[in-house]
Amino acid sequence: MKKYLVLEKRLERFKSVLEKRQKDLVVFVDNVKNEHNFSAIVRTCDAVGVLYLYYYHEEGKPAKINEGITLGAHKWLFIEPVEDKLSKLKEFKEKGFQIIATWISEDSTDFRSVDYTKPTVIVVGNELRGVSPEVAEFADKRIVIPMFGMVQSLNVSVATGVILYEAQKQRYEKGMYNKPSLTQEEIERILEKWAYEDVIRERKRS
């Protein structure tokens, strides 16, 4: 039996969360620079069961996390920087993922018309410019959130939340939260990180 450094109740909580993580629902953040926006996206990812978040920063800077906003949610995701965003998205497409990018244009489709129960990468973009044109061109579908006011778009963290909760709704209705998408081996590997390696790391810091 593996050795863990958390109480049994905490360990059971970890297991319960991991059993609902959706490993084939991925968020890709394209050049979002505001740490408050990025941190809010992280928190929403955790809430809907996203496990993997990738991000690209045009200046190569590491993502800044505001713990007052994430409330620790960043600890329960795998947040990875990407140097070549098109290459990474191509990797996902080759694995059978659909690439869905937010993009304001007349030929974009309503975000609710997408089938998010398929393996999906949701790409959201920069606060002012949105996703880059090359990413929008590469995407399988470009989506838009209908707006009826004077302003054309939502804040990127709010928009991400709206889209992710549509994805959660579809997956919940299909029963995808009722059985783990992670293998038992994957769950055990993450438990070892959360309940042993991360605990040791935190103790060394204090």
Short mmCIF file of C-alpha atoms in Angstrom, two decimals:
data_model
loop_
_atom_site.label_atom_id
_atom_site.label_comp_id
_atom_site.label_asym_id
_atom_site.label_seq_id
_atom_site.Cartn_x
_atom_site.Cartn_y
_atom_site.Cartn_z
CA MET A 1 0.00 0.00 0.00
CA LYS A 2 1.31 3.42 -0.95
CA LYS A 3 2.25 5.84 1.80
CA TYR A 4 0.36 9.12 1.83
CA LEU A 5 0.91 12.13 4.07
CA VAL A 6 -2.66 13.36 4.34
CA LEU A 7 -5.59 12.33 6.53
CA GLU A 8 -7.90 9.62 5.22
CA LYS A 9 -10.75 12.09 4.79
CA ARG A 10 -8.53 14.34 2.67
CA LEU A 11 -7.37 11.37 0.62
CA GLU A 12 -10.96 10.33 -0.07
CA ARG A 13 -11.68 13.88 -1.21
CA PHE A 14 -8.77 13.68 -3.65
CA LYS A 15 -10.08 10.39 -5.03
CA SER A 16 -13.59 11.76 -5.41
CA VAL A 17 -12.32 14.78 -7.35
CA LEU A 18 -10.07 12.70 -9.60
CA GLU A 19 -12.92 10.35 -10.46
CA LYS A 20 -14.74 13.33 -11.99
CA ARG A 21 -11.80 14.94 -13.76
CA GLN A 22 -12.34 15.15 -17.53
CA LYS A 23 -8.96 14.41 -19.06
CA ASP A 24 -10.28 14.91 -22.60
CA LEU A 25 -11.64 18.40 -21.92
CA VAL A 26 -8.60 20.68 -22.19
CA VAL A 27 -8.26 24.46 -21.96
CA PHE A 28 -5.61 26.31 -23.97
CA VAL A 29 -4.96 29.95 -23.05
CA ASP A 30 -3.46 31.94 -25.91
CA ASN A 31 -1.48 34.92 -24.65
CA VAL A 32 -3.70 36.03 -21.76
CA LYS A 33 -1.49 38.44 -19.81
CA ASN A 34 -3.56 39.63 -16.86
CA GLU A 35 -2.89 37.44 -13.82
CA HIS A 36 -6.39 38.05 -12.47
CA ASN A 37 -7.95 36.78 -15.68
CA PHE A 38 -5.62 33.80 -15.86
CA SER A 39 -6.22 32.92 -12.22
CA ALA A 40 -9.99 33.14 -12.65
CA ILE A 41 -9.75 30.77 -15.62
CA VAL A 42 -7.76 28.32 -13.50
CA ARG A 43 -10.40 28.40 -10.77
CA THR A 44 -13.22 27.72 -13.23
CA CYS A 45 -11.25 24.86 -14.79
CA ASP A 46 -11.00 23.20 -11.40
CA ALA A 47 -14.72 23.73 -10.76
CA VAL A 48 -15.86 21.94 -13.93
CA GLY A 49 -13.34 19.11 -13.72
CA VAL A 50 -10.67 20.19 -16.19
CA LEU A 51 -7.30 18.62 -15.34
CA TYR A 52 -4.99 20.01 -18.02
CA LEU A 53 -4.51 23.69 -18.85
CA TYR A 54 -1.92 24.81 -21.39
CA TYR A 55 -0.87 28.37 -22.04
CA TYR A 56 1.20 30.36 -24.51
CA HIS A 57 2.78 33.73 -23.70
CA GLU A 58 4.33 35.62 -26.60
CA GLU A 59 7.13 36.92 -24.37
CA GLY A 60 7.81 33.50 -22.91
CA LYS A 61 6.92 34.58 -19.40
CA PRO A 62 5.67 32.03 -16.85
CA ALA A 63 2.04 32.39 -15.84
CA LYS A 64 1.43 34.47 -12.74
CA ILE A 65 -1.00 32.97 -10.25
CA ASN A 66 -3.01 35.15 -7.87
CA GLU A 67 -3.81 32.81 -4.99
CA GLY A 68 -6.40 35.24 -3.66
CA ILE A 69 -8.38 34.45 -6.81
CA THR A 70 -7.59 30.76 -7.36
CA LEU A 71 -8.06 29.91 -3.66
CA GLY A 72 -5.63 27.06 -4.24
CA ALA A 73 -7.31 25.72 -7.40
CA HIS A 74 -3.98 25.91 -9.25
CA LYS A 75 -2.67 23.09 -7.06
CA TRP A 76 -5.16 20.63 -8.53
CA LEU A 77 -4.50 21.25 -12.22
CA PHE A 78 -1.56 20.51 -14.46
CA ILE A 79 -0.68 23.94 -15.86
CA GLU A 80 1.87 23.74 -18.65
CA PRO A 81 3.57 26.46 -20.74
CA VAL A 82 3.82 25.96 -24.50
CA GLU A 83 6.48 27.44 -26.77
CA ASP A 84 4.93 26.52 -30.13
CA LYS A 85 1.16 26.72 -29.86
CA LEU A 86 0.34 25.41 -33.34
CA SER A 87 2.55 22.37 -32.84
CA LYS A 88 0.84 21.63 -29.53
CA LEU A 89 -2.62 22.02 -30.99
CA LYS A 90 -1.60 19.80 -33.90
CA GLU A 91 -0.58 17.13 -31.38
CA PHE A 92 -4.05 17.25 -29.89
CA LYS A 93 -5.73 17.11 -33.29
CA GLU A 94 -3.67 14.05 -34.20
CA LYS A 95 -4.92 12.39 -31.01
CA GLY A 96 -8.51 12.92 -32.10
CA PHE A 97 -9.32 16.14 -30.24
CA GLN A 98 -11.45 18.84 -31.85
CA ILE A 99 -9.95 22.33 -31.56
CA ILE A 100 -12.55 24.96 -30.64
CA ALA A 101 -11.42 28.59 -30.66
CA THR A 102 -13.25 31.71 -29.56
CA TRP A 103 -13.37 34.11 -32.50
CA ILE A 104 -15.64 37.05 -33.25
CA SER A 105 -16.70 36.93 -36.89
CA GLU A 106 -19.81 36.46 -38.99
CA ASP A 107 -18.95 32.86 -39.80
CA SER A 108 -18.40 31.85 -36.14
CA THR A 109 -20.98 29.53 -34.63
CA ASP A 110 -22.94 29.82 -31.39
CA PHE A 111 -20.84 28.24 -28.62
CA ARG A 112 -23.83 26.10 -27.59
CA SER A 113 -23.93 24.34 -30.97
CA VAL A 114 -20.66 22.49 -30.32
CA ASP A 115 -20.65 18.90 -29.04
CA TYR A 116 -18.33 19.17 -26.03
CA THR A 117 -18.75 15.50 -25.13
CA LYS A 118 -16.13 14.78 -27.79
CA PRO A 119 -12.44 15.11 -26.87
CA THR A 120 -12.08 18.88 -26.98
CA VAL A 121 -9.50 21.62 -26.65
CA ILE A 122 -11.09 25.01 -25.92
CA VAL A 123 -8.81 27.89 -26.96
CA VAL A 124 -9.38 31.33 -25.46
CA GLY A 125 -7.29 34.38 -26.26
CA ASN A 126 -5.74 37.67 -25.33
CA GLU A 127 -7.80 40.31 -23.52
CA LEU A 128 -7.69 42.76 -26.45
CA ARG A 129 -6.91 40.74 -29.58
CA GLY A 130 -8.43 37.37 -28.78
CA VAL A 131 -6.78 34.23 -30.11
CA SER A 132 -4.17 34.73 -32.83
CA PRO A 133 -5.38 34.53 -36.45
CA GLU A 134 -3.24 31.46 -37.12
CA VAL A 135 -4.88 29.63 -34.22
CA ALA A 136 -8.34 30.68 -35.39
CA GLU A 137 -7.49 29.39 -38.87
CA PHE A 138 -6.20 26.08 -37.47
CA ALA A 139 -9.27 25.47 -35.31
CA ASP A 140 -11.91 22.97 -36.36
CA LYS A 141 -14.62 25.36 -35.21
CA ARG A 142 -14.71 29.01 -34.26
CA ILE A 143 -17.29 29.96 -31.67
CA VAL A 144 -18.88 33.12 -30.38
CA ILE A 145 -21.03 33.95 -27.35
CA PRO A 146 -24.07 35.91 -28.61
CA MET A 147 -24.13 39.47 -27.29
CA PHE A 148 -27.13 41.80 -27.22
CA GLY A 149 -25.55 44.88 -25.69
CA MET A 150 -23.27 47.65 -26.92
CA VAL A 151 -20.07 45.77 -26.06
CA GLN A 152 -18.91 43.05 -28.46
CA SER A 153 -17.37 40.58 -26.05
CA LEU A 154 -17.13 39.35 -22.48
CA ASN A 155 -14.06 39.45 -20.28
CA VAL A 156 -11.93 36.42 -21.24
CA SER A 157 -12.28 34.75 -17.84
CA VAL A 158 -16.06 35.20 -17.88
CA ALA A 159 -16.28 33.92 -21.45
CA THR A 160 -14.22 30.88 -20.52
CA GLY A 161 -16.57 30.19 -17.63
CA VAL A 162 -19.66 30.45 -19.84
CA ILE A 163 -18.19 28.00 -22.37
CA LEU A 164 -16.91 25.56 -19.78
CA TYR A 165 -20.25 25.38 -18.04
CA GLU A 166 -21.93 24.56 -21.34
CA ALA A 167 -19.36 21.78 -21.72
CA GLN A 168 -20.05 20.63 -18.17
CA LYS A 169 -23.82 20.64 -18.81
CA GLN A 170 -23.46 18.45 -21.88
CA ARG A 171 -21.07 16.05 -20.22
CA TYR A 172 -23.16 15.85 -17.06
CA GLU A 173 -26.30 15.04 -19.05
CA LYS A 174 -24.42 12.28 -20.85
CA GLY A 175 -23.24 10.79 -17.53
CA MET A 176 -19.59 11.52 -18.14
CA TYR A 177 -19.04 12.58 -14.53
CA ASN A 178 -20.40 9.26 -13.25
CA LYS A 179 -17.37 7.21 -14.25
CA PRO A 180 -13.67 8.13 -14.22
CA SER A 181 -12.04 9.21 -17.47
CA LEU A 182 -8.66 8.67 -15.81
CA THR A 183 -7.30 5.15 -15.54
CA GLN A 184 -6.61 3.73 -12.10
CA GLU A 185 -2.90 4.02 -12.81
CA GLU A 186 -3.30 7.70 -13.68
CA ILE A 187 -5.34 8.33 -10.53
CA GLU A 188 -2.70 6.64 -8.36
CA ARG A 189 0.08 8.63 -9.99
CA ILE A 190 -1.71 11.92 -9.31
CA LEU A 191 -2.54 10.87 -5.76
CA GLU A 192 1.15 10.23 -5.16
CA LYS A 193 1.85 13.78 -6.33
CA TRP A 194 -0.95 15.47 -4.36
CA ALA A 195 -0.80 13.41 -1.18
CA TYR A 196 2.92 12.78 -0.91
CA GLU A 197 5.27 14.72 -3.20
CA ASP A 198 3.46 18.07 -2.88
CA VAL A 199 3.17 17.66 0.89
CA ILE A 200 6.93 17.06 1.18
CA ARG A 201 7.58 20.10 -1.01
CA GLU A 202 5.36 22.32 1.12
CA ARG A 203 7.03 21.14 4.33
CA LYS A 204 10.46 22.01 2.95
CA ARG A 205 9.28 25.52 2.14
CA SER A 206 7.96 26.17 5.63
#
